[in-house]
mmCIF file of C-alpha atoms and ligand atoms in Angstrom:
data_model
loop_
_atom_site.group_PDB
_atom_site.id
_atom_site.type_symbol
_atom_site.label_atom_id
_atom_site.label_comp_id
_atom_site.label_asym_id
_atom_site.label_seq_id
_atom_site.Cartn_x
_atom_site.Cartn_y
_atom_site.Cartn_z
ATOM 1 C CA MET A 1 -2.542 -14.817 -14.578
ATOM 2 C CA ARG A 2 0.592 -13.680 -12.760
ATOM 3 C CA LEU A 3 -0.202 -11.826 -9.529
ATOM 4 C CA ILE A 4 1.332 -9.799 -6.715
ATOM 5 C CA ASP A 5 -0.194 -8.440 -3.509
ATOM 6 C CA SER A 6 1.381 -5.054 -2.784
ATOM 7 C CA HIS A 7 -0.304 -4.815 0.634
ATOM 8 C CA GLY A 8 -1.316 -7.792 2.780
ATOM 9 C CA HIS A 9 -0.943 -7.701 6.580
ATOM 10 C CA LEU A 10 0.010 -11.334 7.119
ATOM 11 C CA GLN A 11 1.469 -10.384 10.508
ATOM 12 C CA ALA A 12 -2.003 -9.291 11.708
ATOM 13 C CA ALA A 13 -3.731 -11.074 14.600
ATOM 14 C CA ALA A 14 -6.228 -12.572 12.129
ATOM 15 C CA PHE A 15 -3.353 -14.741 10.809
ATOM 16 C CA ALA A 16 -1.765 -15.504 14.197
ATOM 17 C CA VAL A 17 -2.152 -19.266 13.833
ATOM 18 C CA ASP A 18 -1.734 -19.775 10.079
ATOM 19 C CA ALA A 19 0.144 -16.885 8.418
ATOM 20 C CA ASP A 20 2.684 -19.234 6.838
ATOM 21 C CA GLU A 21 -0.010 -21.542 5.429
ATOM 22 C CA VAL A 22 -1.966 -18.560 4.071
ATOM 23 C CA ALA A 23 1.188 -17.203 2.441
ATOM 24 C CA VAL A 24 2.010 -20.525 0.810
ATOM 25 C CA ALA A 25 -1.594 -20.969 -0.387
ATOM 26 C CA ALA A 26 -1.380 -17.568 -2.075
ATOM 27 C CA ARG A 27 1.958 -18.455 -3.653
ATOM 28 C CA LEU A 28 0.477 -21.687 -5.025
ATOM 29 C CA ALA A 29 -2.471 -19.685 -6.410
ATOM 30 C CA GLY A 30 -0.069 -17.574 -8.463
ATOM 31 C CA VAL A 31 0.719 -14.661 -6.144
ATOM 32 C CA GLU A 32 4.440 -14.264 -6.825
ATOM 33 C CA ARG A 33 5.210 -11.596 -4.222
ATOM 34 C CA ILE A 34 3.462 -10.258 -1.115
ATOM 35 C CA LEU A 35 4.370 -7.071 0.726
ATOM 36 C CA ALA A 36 3.449 -7.324 4.427
ATOM 37 C CA PRO A 37 3.260 -3.715 5.663
ATOM 38 C CA GLY A 38 3.852 -2.823 9.290
ATOM 39 C CA TRP A 39 1.787 -0.268 11.191
ATOM 40 C CA ASP A 40 3.614 -0.083 14.559
ATOM 41 C CA LEU A 41 6.665 -1.655 16.212
ATOM 42 C CA PRO A 42 5.367 -5.210 16.849
ATOM 43 C CA SER A 43 4.023 -5.441 13.290
ATOM 44 C CA ALA A 44 7.387 -4.239 11.960
ATOM 45 C CA HIS A 45 9.026 -7.222 13.614
ATOM 46 C CA GLY A 46 6.198 -9.484 12.417
ATOM 47 C CA GLY A 47 6.565 -8.425 8.799
ATOM 48 C CA ILE A 48 10.335 -8.819 8.809
ATOM 49 C CA GLY A 49 9.936 -12.279 10.355
ATOM 50 C CA LEU A 50 7.641 -13.319 7.508
ATOM 51 C CA ALA A 51 10.086 -11.924 4.935
ATOM 52 C CA VAL A 52 12.939 -13.868 6.546
ATOM 53 C CA ARG A 53 10.934 -17.107 6.430
ATOM 54 C CA HIS A 54 9.571 -16.704 2.874
ATOM 55 C CA ASP A 55 11.674 -15.435 -0.024
ATOM 56 C CA PHE A 56 8.524 -14.233 -1.853
ATOM 57 C CA ILE A 57 7.492 -11.918 1.009
ATOM 58 C CA ASP A 58 8.801 -8.376 1.543
ATOM 59 C CA ALA A 59 8.221 -6.159 4.566
ATOM 60 C CA SER A 60 7.696 -2.479 5.192
ATOM 61 C CA VAL A 61 8.009 -0.612 8.487
ATOM 62 C CA GLY A 62 6.354 2.610 9.565
ATOM 63 C CA VAL A 63 3.452 3.982 11.560
ATOM 64 C CA HIS A 64 -0.191 3.940 10.486
ATOM 65 C CA PRO A 65 -2.240 7.075 11.196
ATOM 66 C CA HIS A 66 -4.373 5.049 13.641
ATOM 67 C CA ALA A 67 -1.246 4.355 15.713
ATOM 68 C CA ALA A 68 0.259 7.825 15.268
ATOM 69 C CA ALA A 69 -0.417 8.976 18.842
ATOM 70 C CA GLU A 70 0.592 5.751 20.579
ATOM 71 C CA VAL A 71 3.977 5.202 18.877
ATOM 72 C CA ASP A 72 6.254 7.352 21.038
ATOM 73 C CA GLY A 73 9.789 8.533 20.356
ATOM 74 C CA ASP A 74 11.430 5.342 21.608
ATOM 75 C CA ALA A 75 9.174 3.075 19.531
ATOM 76 C CA TRP A 76 9.726 5.291 16.511
ATOM 77 C CA ALA A 77 13.504 5.095 16.998
ATOM 78 C CA ALA A 78 13.231 1.304 17.082
ATOM 79 C CA ILE A 79 11.170 1.295 13.868
ATOM 80 C CA ALA A 80 13.652 3.620 12.156
ATOM 81 C CA ALA A 81 16.480 1.297 13.238
ATOM 82 C CA LEU A 82 14.730 -1.642 11.521
ATOM 83 C CA ALA A 83 14.072 0.304 8.308
ATOM 84 C CA PRO A 84 17.512 -0.218 6.664
ATOM 85 C CA ASP A 85 17.067 -4.037 6.870
ATOM 86 C CA PRO A 86 17.226 -5.447 3.325
ATOM 87 C CA HIS A 87 13.906 -7.268 3.879
ATOM 88 C CA VAL A 88 12.280 -3.845 4.340
ATOM 89 C CA VAL A 89 11.418 -2.504 0.893
ATOM 90 C CA ALA A 90 9.214 0.491 1.799
ATOM 91 C CA ILE A 91 8.273 2.854 4.630
ATOM 92 C CA GLY A 92 4.749 2.708 6.036
ATOM 93 C CA GLU A 93 2.062 2.234 5.999
ATOM 94 C CA THR A 94 1.600 5.810 7.057
ATOM 95 C CA GLY A 95 -0.765 8.575 5.937
ATOM 96 C CA LEU A 96 -3.920 10.279 7.192
ATOM 97 C CA ASP A 97 -7.214 8.785 8.350
ATOM 98 C CA TYR A 98 -9.872 11.396 9.047
ATOM 99 C CA ASP A 99 -12.635 8.814 8.694
ATOM 100 C CA ARG A 100 -12.200 6.888 11.908
ATOM 101 C CA ALA A 101 -9.708 9.404 13.412
ATOM 102 C CA PHE A 102 -8.272 7.037 16.035
ATOM 103 C CA SER A 103 -5.386 9.517 16.521
ATOM 104 C CA PRO A 104 -5.751 13.328 16.714
ATOM 105 C CA ARG A 105 -5.012 15.127 13.454
ATOM 106 C CA ALA A 106 -1.925 16.898 14.809
ATOM 107 C CA ALA A 107 -0.415 13.533 15.784
ATOM 108 C CA GLN A 108 -1.255 12.098 12.358
ATOM 109 C CA LEU A 109 0.453 14.994 10.584
ATOM 110 C CA ALA A 110 3.584 14.784 12.747
ATOM 111 C CA ASN A 111 3.677 11.031 12.178
ATOM 112 C CA LEU A 112 3.286 11.381 8.416
ATOM 113 C CA ARG A 113 6.203 13.820 8.372
ATOM 114 C CA ARG A 114 8.576 11.502 10.240
ATOM 115 C CA ASN A 115 7.668 8.620 7.929
ATOM 116 C CA LEU A 116 8.215 10.721 4.782
ATOM 117 C CA ALA A 117 11.580 11.926 6.072
ATOM 118 C CA LEU A 118 12.647 8.320 6.674
ATOM 119 C CA ALA A 119 11.495 7.270 3.190
ATOM 120 C CA LEU A 120 13.587 10.013 1.614
ATOM 121 C CA ALA A 121 16.620 9.314 3.813
ATOM 122 C CA LEU A 122 16.630 5.610 2.891
ATOM 123 C CA GLY A 123 15.376 5.832 -0.688
ATOM 124 C CA LYS A 124 12.506 3.459 0.120
ATOM 125 C CA PRO A 125 9.055 4.488 -1.176
ATOM 126 C CA ALA A 126 6.351 5.593 1.262
ATOM 127 C CA ILE A 127 3.163 3.520 1.482
ATOM 128 C CA LEU A 128 0.329 5.991 2.007
ATOM 129 C CA HIS A 129 -3.072 5.307 3.557
ATOM 130 C CA CYS A 130 -5.664 8.068 3.122
ATOM 131 C CA ARG A 131 -9.331 8.054 4.060
ATOM 132 C CA SER A 132 -11.868 10.819 4.609
ATOM 133 C CA GLN A 133 -15.407 10.474 5.915
ATOM 134 C CA ALA A 134 -18.043 9.616 3.294
ATOM 135 C CA GLY A 135 -18.479 12.494 0.874
ATOM 136 C CA GLU A 136 -15.472 14.390 2.281
ATOM 137 C CA ARG A 137 -11.961 14.862 0.843
ATOM 138 C CA ASP A 138 -10.110 16.749 3.589
ATOM 139 C CA ALA A 139 -7.647 13.912 4.294
ATOM 140 C CA GLN A 140 -6.777 13.608 0.598
ATOM 141 C CA ASP A 141 -6.291 17.354 0.227
ATOM 142 C CA GLU A 142 -4.099 17.526 3.317
ATOM 143 C CA LEU A 143 -2.073 14.516 2.189
ATOM 144 C CA ILE A 144 -1.275 16.230 -1.122
ATOM 145 C CA ALA A 145 -0.342 19.435 0.744
ATOM 146 C CA GLU A 146 1.953 17.446 3.059
ATOM 147 C CA LEU A 147 3.604 15.621 0.154
ATOM 148 C CA ARG A 148 4.315 18.951 -1.496
ATOM 149 C CA LEU A 149 5.621 20.392 1.775
ATOM 150 C CA ALA A 150 7.976 17.402 2.081
ATOM 151 C CA GLY A 151 9.232 18.089 -1.447
ATOM 152 C CA VAL A 152 7.833 14.942 -3.091
ATOM 153 C CA GLY A 153 8.154 15.381 -6.848
ATOM 154 C CA GLY A 154 10.903 17.968 -6.318
ATOM 155 C CA PRO A 155 14.678 17.796 -6.799
ATOM 156 C CA ASP A 156 15.587 16.082 -3.492
ATOM 157 C CA TRP A 157 13.221 13.181 -4.074
ATOM 158 C CA LEU A 158 14.046 12.962 -7.784
ATOM 159 C CA ALA A 159 17.745 12.740 -6.931
ATOM 160 C CA VAL A 160 17.034 9.737 -4.689
ATOM 161 C CA PHE A 161 14.246 7.948 -6.582
ATOM 162 C CA GLY A 162 14.753 9.007 -10.180
ATOM 163 C CA ALA A 163 11.871 7.734 -12.312
ATOM 164 C CA ARG A 164 10.872 5.216 -9.637
ATOM 165 C CA PRO A 165 7.688 6.147 -7.728
ATOM 166 C CA PRO A 166 8.639 7.703 -4.354
ATOM 167 C CA GLY A 167 5.348 6.595 -2.835
ATOM 168 C CA ILE A 168 2.234 4.515 -3.303
ATOM 169 C CA LEU A 169 -1.368 5.548 -2.659
ATOM 170 C CA HIS A 170 -2.439 2.228 -1.173
ATOM 171 C CA SER A 171 -6.042 0.984 -1.325
ATOM 172 C CA PHE A 172 -7.085 3.938 -3.421
ATOM 173 C CA SER A 173 -10.007 6.008 -2.169
ATOM 174 C CA GLY A 174 -10.780 9.564 -3.198
ATOM 175 C CA PRO A 175 -11.743 11.891 -6.015
ATOM 176 C CA VAL A 176 -10.376 11.672 -9.563
ATOM 177 C CA ASP A 177 -8.423 14.951 -9.416
ATOM 178 C CA TYR A 178 -6.661 13.758 -6.245
ATOM 179 C CA ALA A 179 -5.406 10.731 -8.175
ATOM 180 C CA GLU A 180 -4.301 12.973 -11.032
ATOM 181 C CA THR A 181 -2.331 15.224 -8.675
ATOM 182 C CA ALA A 182 -0.701 12.222 -7.002
ATOM 183 C CA LEU A 183 0.321 10.889 -10.416
ATOM 184 C CA GLU A 184 1.832 14.287 -11.265
ATOM 185 C CA LEU A 185 3.939 13.991 -8.106
ATOM 186 C CA GLY A 186 5.225 10.654 -9.424
ATOM 187 C CA LEU A 187 3.278 8.340 -7.113
ATOM 188 C CA ALA A 188 1.992 4.866 -7.933
ATOM 189 C CA ILE A 189 -1.601 3.835 -7.153
ATOM 190 C CA SER A 190 -2.656 0.493 -5.701
ATOM 191 C CA PHE A 191 -6.236 -0.806 -5.889
ATOM 192 C CA SER A 192 -7.971 -3.059 -3.363
ATOM 193 C CA GLY A 193 -11.404 -4.535 -2.681
ATOM 194 C CA LEU A 194 -12.417 -1.094 -1.465
ATOM 195 C CA ALA A 195 -12.998 -0.302 -5.155
ATOM 196 C CA PHE A 196 -16.186 -2.406 -5.066
ATOM 197 C CA ARG A 197 -17.836 -0.536 -2.201
ATOM 198 C CA ALA A 198 -20.646 2.004 -2.457
ATOM 199 C CA GLY A 199 -19.284 5.541 -2.301
ATOM 200 C CA GLU A 200 -16.040 4.596 -4.071
ATOM 201 C CA GLU A 201 -17.365 5.042 -7.627
ATOM 202 C CA ALA A 202 -14.591 7.513 -8.568
ATOM 203 C CA THR A 203 -12.172 4.589 -8.270
ATOM 204 C CA THR A 204 -13.669 2.965 -11.365
ATOM 205 C CA ILE A 205 -12.527 6.038 -13.331
ATOM 206 C CA VAL A 206 -9.139 6.228 -11.635
ATOM 207 C CA ALA A 207 -8.579 2.546 -12.493
ATOM 208 C CA ARG A 208 -8.432 3.544 -16.144
ATOM 209 C CA LEU A 209 -6.273 6.642 -15.913
ATOM 210 C CA VAL A 210 -3.260 5.312 -13.989
ATOM 211 C CA PRO A 211 -0.325 4.867 -16.404
ATOM 212 C CA ASP A 212 0.770 1.272 -16.983
ATOM 213 C CA ASP A 213 4.011 1.646 -15.044
ATOM 214 C CA ARG A 214 2.372 3.141 -11.908
ATOM 215 C CA LEU A 215 -0.291 0.519 -11.336
ATOM 216 C CA LEU A 216 -0.389 -1.909 -8.411
ATOM 217 C CA VAL A 217 -2.982 -4.183 -6.836
ATOM 218 C CA GLU A 218 -3.454 -5.415 -3.288
ATOM 219 C CA THR A 219 -5.801 -7.098 -0.839
ATOM 220 C CA ASP A 220 -5.123 -5.118 2.380
ATOM 221 C CA SER A 221 -5.696 -8.503 4.049
ATOM 222 C CA PRO A 222 -7.275 -9.246 6.452
ATOM 223 C CA TYR A 223 -9.512 -6.286 5.546
ATOM 224 C CA LEU A 224 -11.456 -5.132 2.473
ATOM 225 C CA SER A 225 -12.590 -8.491 1.079
ATOM 226 C CA PRO A 226 -13.520 -8.168 -2.597
ATOM 227 C CA PRO A 227 -16.744 -9.773 -3.876
ATOM 228 C CA GLY A 228 -16.475 -13.554 -3.541
ATOM 229 C CA ALA A 229 -13.915 -13.531 -0.727
ATOM 230 C CA PRO A 230 -14.938 -14.417 2.837
ATOM 231 C CA ARG A 231 -16.092 -11.266 4.628
ATOM 232 C CA ARG A 232 -14.537 -12.274 7.943
ATOM 233 C CA ARG A 233 -10.976 -12.551 6.634
ATOM 234 C CA ASN A 234 -9.483 -11.514 3.317
ATOM 235 C CA GLU A 235 -6.344 -13.331 2.120
ATOM 236 C CA PRO A 236 -3.679 -12.480 -0.474
ATOM 237 C CA LEU A 237 -4.926 -15.071 -2.977
ATOM 238 C CA TRP A 238 -8.113 -13.003 -3.404
ATOM 239 C CA VAL A 239 -6.057 -10.293 -5.094
ATOM 240 C CA GLU A 240 -7.028 -11.978 -8.360
ATOM 241 C CA VAL A 241 -10.599 -10.598 -8.089
ATOM 242 C CA THR A 242 -9.373 -7.000 -8.055
ATOM 243 C CA ALA A 243 -6.688 -7.680 -10.666
ATOM 244 C CA ARG A 244 -9.256 -9.103 -13.108
ATOM 245 C CA TRP A 245 -11.571 -6.154 -12.462
ATOM 246 C CA LEU A 246 -8.660 -3.807 -13.241
ATOM 247 C CA ALA A 247 -7.931 -5.655 -16.493
ATOM 248 C CA GLU A 248 -11.582 -5.315 -17.475
ATOM 249 C CA ARG A 249 -11.701 -1.613 -16.605
ATOM 250 C CA ARG A 250 -8.536 -0.982 -18.610
ATOM 251 C CA GLY A 251 -9.596 -3.151 -21.553
ATOM 252 C CA VAL A 252 -6.501 -5.333 -21.497
ATOM 253 C CA PRO A 253 -6.161 -9.133 -21.279
ATOM 254 C CA ALA A 254 -5.750 -10.356 -17.696
ATOM 255 C CA ASP A 255 -2.486 -12.134 -18.555
ATOM 256 C CA ALA A 256 -0.940 -8.943 -19.943
ATOM 257 C CA LEU A 257 -2.016 -6.998 -16.873
ATOM 258 C CA GLY A 258 -0.498 -9.664 -14.629
ATOM 259 C CA GLU A 259 2.880 -9.390 -16.359
ATOM 260 C CA MET A 260 2.733 -5.642 -15.875
ATOM 261 C CA LEU A 261 1.854 -5.895 -12.175
ATOM 262 C CA VAL A 262 4.785 -8.210 -11.458
ATOM 263 C CA ALA A 263 7.192 -5.933 -13.338
ATOM 264 C CA ASN A 264 5.841 -2.864 -11.526
ATOM 265 C CA TYR A 265 6.180 -4.495 -8.123
ATOM 266 C CA ASP A 266 9.812 -5.346 -8.813
ATOM 267 C CA ARG A 267 10.675 -1.933 -10.221
ATOM 268 C CA ILE A 268 8.978 -0.063 -7.364
ATOM 269 C CA PHE A 269 9.958 -2.227 -4.392
ATOM 270 C CA ARG A 270 12.986 -4.250 -5.544
ATOM 271 C CA PRO A 271 14.930 -1.992 -7.890
ATOM 272 C CA ALA A 272 18.175 -3.944 -7.480
ATOM 273 C CA THR A 273 16.537 -7.205 -8.599
ATOM 274 C CA GLY A 274 13.676 -5.799 -10.683
ATOM 275 C CA SER A 275 12.828 -7.402 -13.986
ATOM 276 C CA ALA A 276 11.836 -4.114 -15.636
HETATM 277 ZN ZN1 ZN B 301 -3.071 -1.609 5.359
#
């Protein structure tokens, strides 16, 4: 089946010695495009470097909630200066993480706001990470409130993005009604190996309700190995496990789903060259 990986951190330390080989192995396994999202300034440079070296890799730049407190004004200015680069197709990953809470909540909220403003200014969709502690949903609820506050789904964003999703809930985690609200705001939803973990059962329902044109799949490499992949290091080629699970959940042939995923990736991240 045709495949894409909408979120694989090939610039991460886990790939320091073999990122290029891992990328090429994924390409040979059928992964036609990989988006390597940044999370801070060094990873922004790392992702762009990969995109320069491989024409099937795209980059994104932004600040992850874990790094929200440590990326100061100067580092943010440097990230924002990289964002217009044509290899950069999205802003993020950003968002809220109240599970591990490596940055204080106030810093996470301020960081999310600067990332959303940059996404709107450049017309590049925001890649959104959102995790609450087990059994909680406060991060998801606050993310929706912040998206509304930023005007996502409203006239300013519609004028810039049109029918194209202005953001992506990456590595979906959360309740069903949160997904429904995000879809109402126009967002796309990307599924990862997290879907197979205990406590993430709502994701099996969400996997069926995302409209065809808002569906993406990812590995979040080197994290979130799906069943069958090595636990110590996930790689983009393992995206096939989650893609086949999605096809099964949605009751469609894997090949048809693959065509759809490639078209969605192009329309969402590469609108000038998109096939759809
Ligand atoms: Zn990530």
